[in-house]
Amino acid sequence: MEDKEDVEDVKNEAKANPVPSSNAGDDDHDDDDDDKAQDEETSVPLEGVLSATKVKAIPRSIPPPGIGQKIYEIDPTLSGFRQHLDYRYGQYKRLREAIDKYEGGLEAFSRGYEKFGFTRSATGITYREWAPGAKSASLIGDFNNWNPNADVMTRNEFGVWEIFLPNNADGSLPIPHGSRVKIRMDTPSGIKDSIPAWIKFSVQAPGEIPYNGIYYDPPEEEKYVFQHPQPKRPKSLRIYETHVGMSSTEPKINTYVNFRDEVLPRIKKLGYNAVQIMAIQEHSYYASFGYHVTNFFAPSSRCGSPDDLKSLIDRAHELGLLVLMDIVHSHASNNVLDGLNMFDGTDSQYFHSGARGYHWMWDSRLFNYGSWEVLRFLLSNARWWLEEYKFDGFRFDGVTSMMYTHHGLGVGFTGNYNEYFGYATDVEAVVYLMLVNDLIHGLYPEAVAVGEDVSGMPTFCIPVQDGGVGFDYRLHMAIADKWIEILQKKDEDWRMRDIIHSLINRRWLEKCVAYAESHDQALVGDKTIAFWLMDKDMYDFMALDRPSTPVIDRGIALHKMIRLITMGLGGEGYLNFMGNEFGHPEWIDFPRCDQHLPNGKVIPGNNNSFDKCRRRFDLGDADYLRYRGMQEFDRAMQHLEETYGFMTSEHQYISRKDEGDRIIVFERGNLVFVFNFHWSNSYFDYRVGCSKPGKYKIVLDSDDPLFGGFNRISHTAEYFTCEGWYDERPRSFQVYTPCRTAVVYALVENETEPIKG
């Protein structure tokens, strides 16, 4: 990696030059046997005019850094990598100190949106933009008939362009609400018109390809006012993953308003307590699933206005649902017309220059987390969504790509700690993640931060003050991959120990969100679990008035079992992508036209069809289709967890993983889970171990007719324990366990009805 000045050097430089340039270049490559070889120059604040002293204080603060040593108590193995970890924490602390010194603290630093972009005062509108590579700049738009000579901006010595537009003579704003705006710059790459980097809304006019920035500042009476308090963070997180655009049953792009009115009540009824929304940040390419962001502060205009989104979030809060945003800080669209790429005519303003700033698999740009202004931009962006829209937290996308210079590509993580704490680790990116988690949890203690990391980075979910990265949860991505691997095997080749190992293989004291499948498995080119299990039979045999097939019977049974055991053992949180709860057929295919490659080849499109870019919720609701049973089971599963809180119970014990019988038995809380994965064998008087004495009863049965089962188990039966060790448990009771079923037994302490949803 490249050898750079560390933060201490930058601070020393700042003593001689209180407002040095933020556009410092990279030093030459220089290998070093010290982890400091991973550090890069972190430039200090760029503008005296934007000093923190001018930022209005609010009564919130972020606690100072801790000592960062508790990680060694939690995981003594980390002591062998103390040099790397102490260096990492030292870089974080020095950066916090620099931000305190030059910006007035992380709280003030993270409010860049109050100075950059468009800000309105009583006398007019100020527009500021950091574009150090530009030679000249002017603000253009509908308000001045796109005249580049009308409103020429001035630049200070630190590359900040600025213009003040006074109110009109009648007191009206110089830029009307809803009008189009752009910045025209003379850059090293030529004259270009760009959407302001801090724009709060952008739209694509009908029939046009480029987007336009929109000056969004509605009259007070038109602004949405939040009515409902944000819910407290639940002890266990049950996330319903969604995409607003494809959430309609009709082949079209859905709206925030329709999602608010039609989809949120469905999520609440299903029993989830959080909704995670993808593709919020504006992205010019719809088929990117929202991951190629062009305008980071703007909600996607395809689904409605910013105030429509606010009304959606407020309604979710009224229903008691947390709203998590799928935020993308791992990369950005390479779109030059609409996004940040080549914004000031250089490839190194927001991103690393050259190959390091380009993700070849994603065809996108990679942020330079060592740049002071990039830190300001990203930290302010995270805060903006929490502050302005009242999101309750984030799911950070692509964190593995951020934390390693190889981006996790072509690397098989084995769990060897050398894979996490070496020269391939991007310390700057990890320090940014520590800073953003500091910000989130310092200002919003109830907020939730979930990180998408497939590598298993140690300390990922340990608080920053203890030396960790600071996330609340890691997405347990390996589980979904394991299920896809297993589903390609014959039933007799499934191994109970293999299933269990994949589910429980997570770090102590680091919480995980488990899922059997997410949006990734639903995309064209892959298959959902339901499709792996039932394939083409789903087209002809899901109606209840037609005979089923062995494929359908097997598929429905295993679909339920897979989801329950994933929730039961996989983590402290659970996630499901919308529609997968009832086994949504087919795949997701965004509308697209034929793509003509430079080599003459043509990648066929789908005639811009929305047919497979929607969610057929009507299938799950139809009482004449077998999808209904799977949906009802998922609903019952969520309500079971709500009632018993087993995902966060400290008591978990796996007492049986029998390869011959294909039986898995485990306890979680006061519940005993019994899974029979055998394809034909059912067992009478099957003894299962338990820890607590007394009477047990069935509280969830996958074989219930309500769930599309065969009603082979009596729900009126009571199960009494007998003393004596069995499967290393002090007591046991006997059950009937039919083939391909999952049954949950609860210790009867307070009489509770069986979970029906």
PDB file of N, CA, C and O in Angstrom, residues 18-46:
ATOM      1  N   PRO A  18      -2.924  27.372   9.282  1.00  0.00           N
ATOM      2  CA  PRO A  18      -4.190  26.986   9.914  1.00  0.00           C
ATOM      3  C   PRO A  18      -5.251  26.505   8.945  1.00  0.00           C
ATOM      4  O   PRO A  18      -6.148  25.790   9.329  1.00  0.00           O
ATOM      5  N   VAL A  19      -5.200  26.903   7.689  1.00  0.00           N
ATOM      6  CA  VAL A  19      -6.221  26.462   6.739  1.00  0.00           C
ATOM      7  C   VAL A  19      -5.549  25.930   5.474  1.00  0.00           C
ATOM      8  O   VAL A  19      -5.648  26.503   4.402  1.00  0.00           O
ATOM      9  N   PRO A  20      -4.823  24.822   5.578  1.00  0.00           N
ATOM     10  CA  PRO A  20      -4.122  24.285   4.417  1.00  0.00           C
ATOM     11  C   PRO A  20      -5.084  23.697   3.404  1.00  0.00           C
ATOM     12  O   PRO A  20      -6.238  23.430   3.700  1.00  0.00           O
ATOM     13  N   SER A  21      -4.583  23.506   2.201  1.00  0.00           N
ATOM     14  CA  SER A  21      -5.400  22.950   1.127  1.00  0.00           C
ATOM     15  C   SER A  21      -5.759  21.517   1.436  1.00  0.00           C
ATOM     16  O   SER A  21      -4.983  20.768   2.009  1.00  0.00           O
ATOM     17  N   SER A  22      -6.959  21.128   1.003  1.00  0.00           N
ATOM     18  CA  SER A  22      -7.409  19.754   1.221  1.00  0.00           C
ATOM     19  C   SER A  22      -7.127  18.884   0.024  1.00  0.00           C
ATOM     20  O   SER A  22      -7.530  17.749  -0.037  1.00  0.00           O
ATOM     21  N   ASN A  23      -6.431  19.406  -0.972  1.00  0.00           N
ATOM     22  CA  ASN A  23      -6.252  18.661  -2.210  1.00  0.00           C
ATOM     23  C   ASN A  23      -4.819  18.160  -2.346  1.00  0.00           C
ATOM     24  O   ASN A  23      -4.239  18.178  -3.414  1.00  0.00           O
ATOM     25  N   ALA A  24      -4.245  17.738  -1.235  1.00  0.00           N
ATOM     26  CA  ALA A  24      -2.872  17.251  -1.269  1.00  0.00           C
ATOM     27  C   ALA A  24      -2.784  15.970  -2.059  1.00  0.00           C
ATOM     28  O   ALA A  24      -3.673  15.144  -2.045  1.00  0.00           O
ATOM     29  N   GLY A  25      -1.653  15.778  -2.736  1.00  0.00           N
ATOM     30  CA  GLY A  25      -1.499  14.607  -3.575  1.00  0.00           C
ATOM     31  C   GLY A  25      -0.957  13.426  -2.815  1.00  0.00           C
ATOM     32  O   GLY A  25      -0.615  13.499  -1.644  1.00  0.00           O
ATOM     33  N   ASP A  26      -0.835  12.264  -3.520  1.00  0.00           N
ATOM     34  CA  ASP A  26      -0.333  11.046  -2.909  1.00  0.00           C
ATOM     35  C   ASP A  26       1.183  10.984  -3.027  1.00  0.00           C
ATOM     36  O   ASP A  26       1.775  11.422  -4.010  1.00  0.00           O
ATOM     37  N   ASP A  27       1.826  10.398  -2.017  1.00  0.00           N
ATOM     38  CA  ASP A  27       3.258  10.151  -2.088  1.00  0.00           C
ATOM     39  C   ASP A  27       3.517   8.874  -2.865  1.00  0.00           C
ATOM     40  O   ASP A  27       2.621   8.091  -3.150  1.00  0.00           O
ATOM     41  N   ASP A  28       4.774   8.634  -3.188  1.00  0.00           N
ATOM     42  CA  ASP A  28       5.116   7.429  -3.932  1.00  0.00           C
ATOM     43  C   ASP A  28       5.002   6.207  -3.038  1.00  0.00           C
ATOM     44  O   ASP A  28       5.067   6.276  -1.828  1.00  0.00           O
ATOM     45  N   HIS A  29       4.875   5.061  -3.692  1.00  0.00           N
ATOM     46  CA  HIS A  29       4.764   3.790  -2.969  1.00  0.00           C
ATOM     47  C   HIS A  29       6.059   3.521  -2.209  1.00  0.00           C
ATOM     48  O   HIS A  29       7.151   3.706  -2.715  1.00  0.00           O
ATOM     49  N   ASP A  30       5.905   3.059  -0.973  1.00  0.00           N
ATOM     50  CA  ASP A  30       7.073   2.744  -0.151  1.00  0.00           C
ATOM     51  C   ASP A  30       6.680   1.691   0.854  1.00  0.00           C
ATOM     52  O   ASP A  30       5.955   1.965   1.798  1.00  0.00           O
ATOM     53  N   ASP A  31       7.129   0.458   0.658  1.00  0.00           N
ATOM     54  CA  ASP A  31       6.793  -0.606   1.580  1.00  0.00           C
ATOM     55  C   ASP A  31       7.497  -0.373   2.909  1.00  0.00           C
ATOM     56  O   ASP A  31       8.635   0.065   2.969  1.00  0.00           O
ATOM     57  N   ASP A  32       6.807  -0.722   3.985  1.00  0.00           N
ATOM     58  CA  ASP A  32       7.338  -0.522   5.330  1.00  0.00           C
ATOM     59  C   ASP A  32       6.913  -1.710   6.149  1.00  0.00           C
ATOM     60  O   ASP A  32       5.825  -2.248   5.975  1.00  0.00           O
ATOM     61  N   ASP A  33       7.762  -2.162   7.074  1.00  0.00           N
ATOM     62  CA  ASP A  33       7.393  -3.302   7.899  1.00  0.00           C
ATOM     63  C   ASP A  33       6.451  -2.897   9.008  1.00  0.00           C
ATOM     64  O   ASP A  33       5.993  -3.739   9.769  1.00  0.00           O
ATOM     65  N   ASP A  34       6.116  -1.653   9.121  1.00  0.00           N
ATOM     66  CA  ASP A  34       5.174  -1.185  10.133  1.00  0.00           C
ATOM     67  C   ASP A  34       3.817  -0.984   9.495  1.00  0.00           C
ATOM     68  O   ASP A  34       3.712  -0.689   8.315  1.00  0.00           O
ATOM     69  N   ASP A  35       2.752  -1.151  10.279  1.00  0.00           N
ATOM     70  CA  ASP A  35       1.412  -0.981   9.737  1.00  0.00           C
ATOM     71  C   ASP A  35       1.154   0.436   9.268  1.00  0.00           C
ATOM     72  O   ASP A  35       0.150   0.700   8.616  1.00  0.00           O
ATOM     73  N   LYS A  36       2.055   1.378   9.594  1.00  0.00           N
ATOM     74  CA  LYS A  36       1.840   2.736   9.136  1.00  0.00           C
ATOM     75  C   LYS A  36       1.920   2.825   7.626  1.00  0.00           C
ATOM     76  O   LYS A  36       1.544   3.830   7.040  1.00  0.00           O
ATOM     77  N   ALA A  37       2.409   1.765   7.008  1.00  0.00           N
ATOM     78  CA  ALA A  37       2.414   1.752   5.552  1.00  0.00           C
ATOM     79  C   ALA A  37       1.010   1.799   4.997  1.00  0.00           C
ATOM     80  O   ALA A  37       0.803   2.100   3.837  1.00  0.00           O
ATOM     81  N   GLN A  38       0.022   1.482   5.839  1.00  0.00           N
ATOM     82  CA  GLN A  38      -1.357   1.481   5.360  1.00  0.00           C
ATOM     83  C   GLN A  38      -2.008   2.842   5.472  1.00  0.00           C
ATOM     84  O   GLN A  38      -3.113   3.057   4.988  1.00  0.00           O
ATOM     85  N   ASP A  39      -1.378   3.759   6.157  1.00  0.00           N
ATOM     86  CA  ASP A  39      -2.005   5.054   6.398  1.00  0.00           C
ATOM     87  C   ASP A  39      -1.864   5.954   5.192  1.00  0.00           C
ATOM     88  O   ASP A  39      -0.909   5.881   4.451  1.00  0.00           O
ATOM     89  N   GLU A  40      -2.821   6.841   5.018  1.00  0.00           N
ATOM     90  CA  GLU A  40      -2.748   7.831   3.966  1.00  0.00           C
ATOM     91  C   GLU A  40      -2.929   9.206   4.544  1.00  0.00           C
ATOM     92  O   GLU A  40      -3.484   9.382   5.611  1.00  0.00           O
ATOM     93  N   GLU A  41      -2.519  10.187   3.779  1.00  0.00           N
ATOM     94  CA  GLU A  41      -2.638  11.553   4.228  1.00  0.00           C
ATOM     95  C   GLU A  41      -4.092  11.917   4.435  1.00  0.00           C
ATOM     96  O   GLU A  41      -4.930  11.665   3.586  1.00  0.00           O
ATOM     97  N   THR A  42      -4.406  12.460   5.576  1.00  0.00           N
ATOM     98  CA  THR A  42      -5.744  12.950   5.847  1.00  0.00           C
ATOM     99  C   THR A  42      -5.669  14.462   5.934  1.00  0.00           C
ATOM    100  O   THR A  42      -5.127  15.006   6.884  1.00  0.00           O
ATOM    101  N   SER A  43      -6.168  15.138   4.908  1.00  0.00           N
ATOM    102  CA  SER A  43      -6.020  16.578   4.840  1.00  0.00           C
ATOM    103  C   SER A  43      -6.937  17.261   5.823  1.00  0.00           C
ATOM    104  O   SER A  43      -7.981  16.745   6.182  1.00  0.00           O
ATOM    105  N   VAL A  44      -6.538  18.444   6.254  1.00  0.00           N
ATOM    106  CA  VAL A  44      -7.303  19.176   7.253  1.00  0.00           C
ATOM    107  C   VAL A  44      -8.272  20.133   6.577  1.00  0.00           C
ATOM    108  O   VAL A  44      -8.316  20.220   5.371  1.00  0.00           O
ATOM    109  N   PRO A  45      -9.120  20.848   7.349  1.00  0.00           N
ATOM    110  CA  PRO A  45     -10.203  21.613   6.763  1.00  0.00           C
ATOM    111  C   PRO A  45      -9.762  22.553   5.662  1.00  0.00           C
ATOM    112  O   PRO A  45      -8.691  23.119   5.711  1.00  0.00           O
ATOM    113  N   LEU A  46     -10.669  22.707   4.690  1.00  0.00           N
ATOM    114  CA  LEU A  46     -10.280  23.447   3.518  1.00  0.00           C
ATOM    115  C   LEU A  46     -10.621  24.914   3.577  1.00  0.00           C
ATOM    116  O   LEU A  46     -10.055  25.702   2.860  1.00  0.00           O
TER     117      LEU A  46
END
